[in-house]
Coordinates of C-alpha atoms in Angstrom, one line a residue:
X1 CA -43.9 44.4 -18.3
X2 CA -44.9 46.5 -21.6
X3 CA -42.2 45.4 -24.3
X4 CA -42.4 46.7 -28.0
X5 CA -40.2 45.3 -30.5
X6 CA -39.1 47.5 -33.5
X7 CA -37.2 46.6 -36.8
X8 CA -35.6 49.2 -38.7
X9 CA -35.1 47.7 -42.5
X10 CA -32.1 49.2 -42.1
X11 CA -29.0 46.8 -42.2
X12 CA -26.7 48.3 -40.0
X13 CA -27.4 51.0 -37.2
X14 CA -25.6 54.3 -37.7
X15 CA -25.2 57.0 -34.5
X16 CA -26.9 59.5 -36.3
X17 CA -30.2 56.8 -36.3
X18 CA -29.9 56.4 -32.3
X19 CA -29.4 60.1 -32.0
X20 CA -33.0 60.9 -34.1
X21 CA -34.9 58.0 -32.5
X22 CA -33.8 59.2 -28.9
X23 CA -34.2 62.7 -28.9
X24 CA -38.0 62.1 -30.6
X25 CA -38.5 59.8 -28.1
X26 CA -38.1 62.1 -25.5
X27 CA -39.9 65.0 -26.9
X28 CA -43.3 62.6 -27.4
X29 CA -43.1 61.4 -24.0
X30 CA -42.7 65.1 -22.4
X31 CA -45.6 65.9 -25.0
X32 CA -48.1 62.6 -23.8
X33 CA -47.0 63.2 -20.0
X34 CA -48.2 66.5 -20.7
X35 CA -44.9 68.4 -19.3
X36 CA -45.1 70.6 -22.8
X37 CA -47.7 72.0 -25.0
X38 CA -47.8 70.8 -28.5
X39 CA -46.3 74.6 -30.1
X40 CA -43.2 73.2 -27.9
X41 CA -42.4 70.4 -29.1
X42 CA -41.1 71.4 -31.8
X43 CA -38.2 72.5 -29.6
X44 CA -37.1 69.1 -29.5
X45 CA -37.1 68.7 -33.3
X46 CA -35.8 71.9 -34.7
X47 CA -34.7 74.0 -31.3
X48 CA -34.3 77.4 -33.5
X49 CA -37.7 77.6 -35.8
X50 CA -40.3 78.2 -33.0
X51 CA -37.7 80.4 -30.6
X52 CA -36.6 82.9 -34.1
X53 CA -40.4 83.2 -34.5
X54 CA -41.1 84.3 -31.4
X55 CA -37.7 87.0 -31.7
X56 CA -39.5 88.2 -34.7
X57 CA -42.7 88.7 -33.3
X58 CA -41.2 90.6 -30.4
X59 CA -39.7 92.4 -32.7
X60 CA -42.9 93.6 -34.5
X61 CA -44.5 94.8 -31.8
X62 CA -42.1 96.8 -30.5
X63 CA -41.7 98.3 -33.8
X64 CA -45.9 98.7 -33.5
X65 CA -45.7 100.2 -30.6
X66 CA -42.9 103.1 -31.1
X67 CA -45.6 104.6 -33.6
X68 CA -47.0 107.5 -31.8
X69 CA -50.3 107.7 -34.2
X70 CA -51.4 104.2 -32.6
X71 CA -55.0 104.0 -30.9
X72 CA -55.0 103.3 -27.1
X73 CA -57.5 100.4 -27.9
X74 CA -54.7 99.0 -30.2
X75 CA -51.6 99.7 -28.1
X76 CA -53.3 98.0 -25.1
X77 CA -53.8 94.9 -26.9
X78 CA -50.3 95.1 -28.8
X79 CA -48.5 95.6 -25.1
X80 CA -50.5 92.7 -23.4
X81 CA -49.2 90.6 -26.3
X82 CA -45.8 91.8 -26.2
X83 CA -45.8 90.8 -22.3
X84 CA -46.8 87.2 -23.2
X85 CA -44.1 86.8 -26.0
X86 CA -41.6 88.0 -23.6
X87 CA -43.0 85.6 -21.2
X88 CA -42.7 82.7 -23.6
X89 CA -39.1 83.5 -24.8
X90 CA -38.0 83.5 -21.4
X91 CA -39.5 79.9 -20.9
X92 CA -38.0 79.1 -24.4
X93 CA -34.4 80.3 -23.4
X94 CA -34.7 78.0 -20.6
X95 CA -36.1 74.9 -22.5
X96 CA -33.5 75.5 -25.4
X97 CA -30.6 75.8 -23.5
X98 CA -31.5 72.1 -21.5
X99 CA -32.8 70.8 -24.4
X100 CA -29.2 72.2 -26.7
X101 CA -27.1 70.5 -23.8
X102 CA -28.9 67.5 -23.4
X103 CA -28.5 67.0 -27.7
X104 CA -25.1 67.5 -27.3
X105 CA -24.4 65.1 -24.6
X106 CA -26.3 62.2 -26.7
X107 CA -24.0 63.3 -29.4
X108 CA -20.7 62.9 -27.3
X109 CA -21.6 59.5 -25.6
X110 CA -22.8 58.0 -29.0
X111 CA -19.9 59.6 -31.0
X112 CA -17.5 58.4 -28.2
X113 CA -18.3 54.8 -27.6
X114 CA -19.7 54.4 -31.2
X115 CA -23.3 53.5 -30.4
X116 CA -24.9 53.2 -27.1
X117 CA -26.8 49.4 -26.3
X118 CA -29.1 50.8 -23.7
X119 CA -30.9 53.9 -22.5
X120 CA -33.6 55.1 -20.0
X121 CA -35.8 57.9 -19.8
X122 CA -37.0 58.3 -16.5
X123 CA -39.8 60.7 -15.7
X124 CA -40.1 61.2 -11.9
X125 CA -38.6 63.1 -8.9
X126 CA -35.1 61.7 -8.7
X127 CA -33.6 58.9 -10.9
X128 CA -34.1 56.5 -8.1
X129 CA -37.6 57.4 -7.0
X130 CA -39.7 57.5 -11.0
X131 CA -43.0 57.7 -11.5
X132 CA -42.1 56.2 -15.6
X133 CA -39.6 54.7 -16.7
X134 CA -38.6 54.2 -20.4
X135 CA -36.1 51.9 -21.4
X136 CA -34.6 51.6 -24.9
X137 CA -32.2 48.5 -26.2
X138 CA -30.8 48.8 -29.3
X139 CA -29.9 45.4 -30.4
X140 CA -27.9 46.7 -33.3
X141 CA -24.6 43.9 -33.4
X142 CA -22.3 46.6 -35.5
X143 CA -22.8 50.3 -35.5
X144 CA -21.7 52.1 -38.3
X145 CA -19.4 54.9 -38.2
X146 CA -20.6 58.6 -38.9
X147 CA -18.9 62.1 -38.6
X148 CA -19.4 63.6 -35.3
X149 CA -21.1 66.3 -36.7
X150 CA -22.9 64.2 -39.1
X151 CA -26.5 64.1 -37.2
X152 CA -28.5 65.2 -40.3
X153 CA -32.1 63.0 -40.2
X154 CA -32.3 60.6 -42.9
X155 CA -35.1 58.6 -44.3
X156 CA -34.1 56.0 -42.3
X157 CA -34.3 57.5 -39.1
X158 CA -37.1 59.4 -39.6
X159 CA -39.4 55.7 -40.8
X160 CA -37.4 54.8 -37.1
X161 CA -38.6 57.6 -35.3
X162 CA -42.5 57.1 -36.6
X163 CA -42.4 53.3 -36.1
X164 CA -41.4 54.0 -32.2
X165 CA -44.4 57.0 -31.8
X166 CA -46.9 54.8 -33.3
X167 CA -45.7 52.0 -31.5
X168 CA -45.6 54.1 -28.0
X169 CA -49.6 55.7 -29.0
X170 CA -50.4 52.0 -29.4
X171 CA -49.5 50.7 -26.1
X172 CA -51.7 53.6 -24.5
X173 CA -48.5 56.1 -23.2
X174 CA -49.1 59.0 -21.7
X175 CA -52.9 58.0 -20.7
X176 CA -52.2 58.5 -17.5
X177 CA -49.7 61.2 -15.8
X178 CA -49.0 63.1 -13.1
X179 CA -50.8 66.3 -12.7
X180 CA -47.7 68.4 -12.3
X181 CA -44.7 69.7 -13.2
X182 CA -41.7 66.6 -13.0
X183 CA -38.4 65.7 -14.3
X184 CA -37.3 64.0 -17.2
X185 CA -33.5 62.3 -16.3
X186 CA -31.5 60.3 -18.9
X187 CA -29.5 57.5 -18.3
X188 CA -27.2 55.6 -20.6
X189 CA -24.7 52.3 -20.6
X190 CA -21.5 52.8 -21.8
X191 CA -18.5 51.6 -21.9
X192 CA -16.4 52.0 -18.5
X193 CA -13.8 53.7 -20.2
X194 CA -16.3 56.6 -21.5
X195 CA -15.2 60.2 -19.7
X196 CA -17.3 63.1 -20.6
X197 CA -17.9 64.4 -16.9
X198 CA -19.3 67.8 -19.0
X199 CA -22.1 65.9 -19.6
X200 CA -22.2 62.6 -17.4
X201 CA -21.8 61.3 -14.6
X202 CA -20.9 57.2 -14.0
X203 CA -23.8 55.2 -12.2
X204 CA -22.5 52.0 -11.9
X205 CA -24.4 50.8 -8.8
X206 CA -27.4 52.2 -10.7
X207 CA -31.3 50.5 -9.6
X208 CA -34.3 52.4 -9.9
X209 CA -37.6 51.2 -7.3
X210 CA -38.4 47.6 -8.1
X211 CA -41.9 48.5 -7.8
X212 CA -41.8 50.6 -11.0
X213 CA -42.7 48.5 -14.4
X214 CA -40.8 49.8 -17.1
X215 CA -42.1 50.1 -20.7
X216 CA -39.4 48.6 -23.0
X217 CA -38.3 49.0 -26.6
X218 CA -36.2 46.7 -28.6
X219 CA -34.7 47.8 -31.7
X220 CA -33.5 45.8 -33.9
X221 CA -31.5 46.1 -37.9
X222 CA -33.0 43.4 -40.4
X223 CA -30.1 41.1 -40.7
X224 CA -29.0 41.2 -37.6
X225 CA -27.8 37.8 -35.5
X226 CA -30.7 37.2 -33.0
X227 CA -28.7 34.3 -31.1
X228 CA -26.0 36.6 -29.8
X229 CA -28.8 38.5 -27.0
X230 CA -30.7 36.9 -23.8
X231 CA -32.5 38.1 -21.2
X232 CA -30.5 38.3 -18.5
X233 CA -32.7 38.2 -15.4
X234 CA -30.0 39.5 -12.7
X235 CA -29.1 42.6 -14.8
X236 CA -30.2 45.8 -13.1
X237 CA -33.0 46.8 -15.2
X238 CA -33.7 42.7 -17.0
X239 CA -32.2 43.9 -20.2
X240 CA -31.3 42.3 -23.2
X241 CA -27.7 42.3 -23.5
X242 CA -24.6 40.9 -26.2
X243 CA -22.8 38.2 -25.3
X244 CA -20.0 39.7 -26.8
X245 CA -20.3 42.7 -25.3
X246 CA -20.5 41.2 -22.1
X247 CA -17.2 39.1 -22.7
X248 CA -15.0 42.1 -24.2
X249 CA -16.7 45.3 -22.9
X250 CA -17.5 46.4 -19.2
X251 CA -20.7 48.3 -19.5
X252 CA -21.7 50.8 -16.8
X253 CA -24.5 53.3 -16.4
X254 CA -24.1 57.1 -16.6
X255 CA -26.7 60.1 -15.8
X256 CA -26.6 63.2 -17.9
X257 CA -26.1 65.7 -16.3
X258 CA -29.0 68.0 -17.5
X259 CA -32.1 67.4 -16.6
X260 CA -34.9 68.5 -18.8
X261 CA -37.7 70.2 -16.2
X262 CA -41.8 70.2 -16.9
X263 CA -42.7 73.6 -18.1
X264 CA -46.1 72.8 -19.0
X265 CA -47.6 75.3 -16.6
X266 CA -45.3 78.0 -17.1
X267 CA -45.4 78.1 -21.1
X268 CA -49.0 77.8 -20.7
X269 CA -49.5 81.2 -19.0
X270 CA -47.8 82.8 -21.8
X271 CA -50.2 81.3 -24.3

C-alpha cells in the first residue's frame, strides 16, 4: 500500500483548501492517466480561459472567411482549421459542463457538512470494478468556516496543491495506465444527515475489489492532535479515522453523481 503523508503549515484547514487540493488532484491524475491532453487541463483550473479562447478564435475565422478577396489556398486552410476548433469546442462544452457540476458538488458537500474527512478518486469502469483508486484523508481535527462562495485559491492552498503533485510525480503515478478512454467517479464520507441528491447519491454499503491497492494521501494541519486518529483495519477502505468523529458523527459514503469521462482521444483529433 502506497501512503504519502502531507503537512500543510497551515494551522487550521479551511473548505476552500480541500476544495483547491481536490479539484487539482483530479485534473493531474486525468492528465498522468493520460484521459486529457495538457492544453486541457487547464479546464480543471480555470474552466473559462482555454474555452473563451477557442470562442474567439472561431470567431476570427469566420470573420476571415466572409472576405470574398481571400485566396483559395488561404480559405482551404482557414476552413480546415475552423472544422477543428468547432470540433474542440464541442469536446470543451462537454468537459466544462462535467467538470462545472462536478466543482459544484465538491462545493455543496464541503460547504454542507463543513469539511469532508475522506475522499476517493476512482479511475475505472464502475466504482466497484477500478482499475486506480485514489484515496485522500484529511486529518484536519477543526475545519474552519468559509463563505460558500468563498473558493478563491490562496497561498495556502496553492503550496497544498504543489506539495500533493510533487508528492504524487514522486511515487511514480500515472506510469502506467490504461490505453483507453475510462471513467473518473468520486466518492466522499459525509455525514449521514448530508442530502444533496442533485449531486450525490448515499453509498453506505460502499467496497471497491479487494484486489485493488489504493494509493493514499494523508493530510495533515501543523498543530494538529495526532493521538485522536488510528488505523482502523475493518473500515471499508483501512482509513484513518477521528475518534471523535466516530463517537458523535455517523459517516457514510456518497457518489457524485457526475462522472467525469476520458476524452483523450476525442480532443486529440481536434488538435
Amino acid at each position: 500500500m502506497e501512503v504519502g503523508e502531507i503537512e500543510t503549515t497551515a494551522e487550521s484547514m479551511s473548505c476552500s483548501m480541500q476544495y483547491h487540493v481536490i479539484n487539482d488532484v483530479i485534473g493531474f491524475l486525468l492528465y498522468m492517466h493520460q484521459q486529457i491532453p495538457s492544453s486541457v487541463i487547464i479546464v480543471l483550473q480555470d474552466i473559462h480561459q482555454e474555452f473563451d479562447m477557442m470562442h474567439i478564435e472561431r470567431k476570427q475565422l469566420e470573420m476571415d472567411l466572409a472576405t470574398k478577396d481571400l485566396k483559395i489556398p488561404l480559405r482551404r486552410k482557414y476552413n480546415s482549421r475552423l472544422r477543428e476548433v468547432r470540433r474542440g469546442i464541442r469536446v470543451f462544452e462537454k468537459l466544462t459542463s462535467t467538470v462545472s457540476s462536478v466543482q459544484l458538488a465538491l462545493q455543496m458537500v464541503l460547504g454542507e457538512s463543513s469539511g469532508i474527512s475522506e475522499v476517493l478518486l476512482i479511475l475505472g469502469s464502475s466504482p466497484l470494478r477500478p482499475r486506480y483508486v485514489y484515496e485522500l484523508s484529511f486529518l484536519h481535527g477543526k475545519i474552519s468556516q468559509s463563505s460558500s462562495s468563498d473558493y478563491n485559491k490562496c497561498k495556502e492552498a496553492e503550496v497544498l496543491s504543489k506539495k500533493t503533485i510533487r508528492m504524487l510525480i514522486s511515487k511514480g503515478v500515472g506510469s502506467s495506465y490504461y490505453p483507453g478512454p475510462t471513467k473518473l467517479f468520486i466518492m466522499v464520507r459525509a455525514p449521514f444527515s448530508f442530502n444533496q441528491p442533485l449531486h450525490f447519491l448515499p453509498k453506505r454499503e460502499f467496497k471497491y475489489n479487494k484486489k485493488i491497492v489504493p494509493f493514499r494521501l494523508q493530510f495533515k494541519c501543523r498543530k494538529q492532535d495526532r493521538k485522536l486518529y488510528k488505523w482502523h483495519p475493518q473500515s471499508e477502505t483501512g482509513s484513518p479515522r477521528s475518534l471523535e468523529d466516530n463517537i458523535t458523527t455517523d459517516l457514510i459514503w456518497y457518489q457524485c453523481r457526475h462522472v467525469i469521462k476520458g476524452l483523450i482521444s476525442k480532443v486529440a483529433s481536434s488538435e
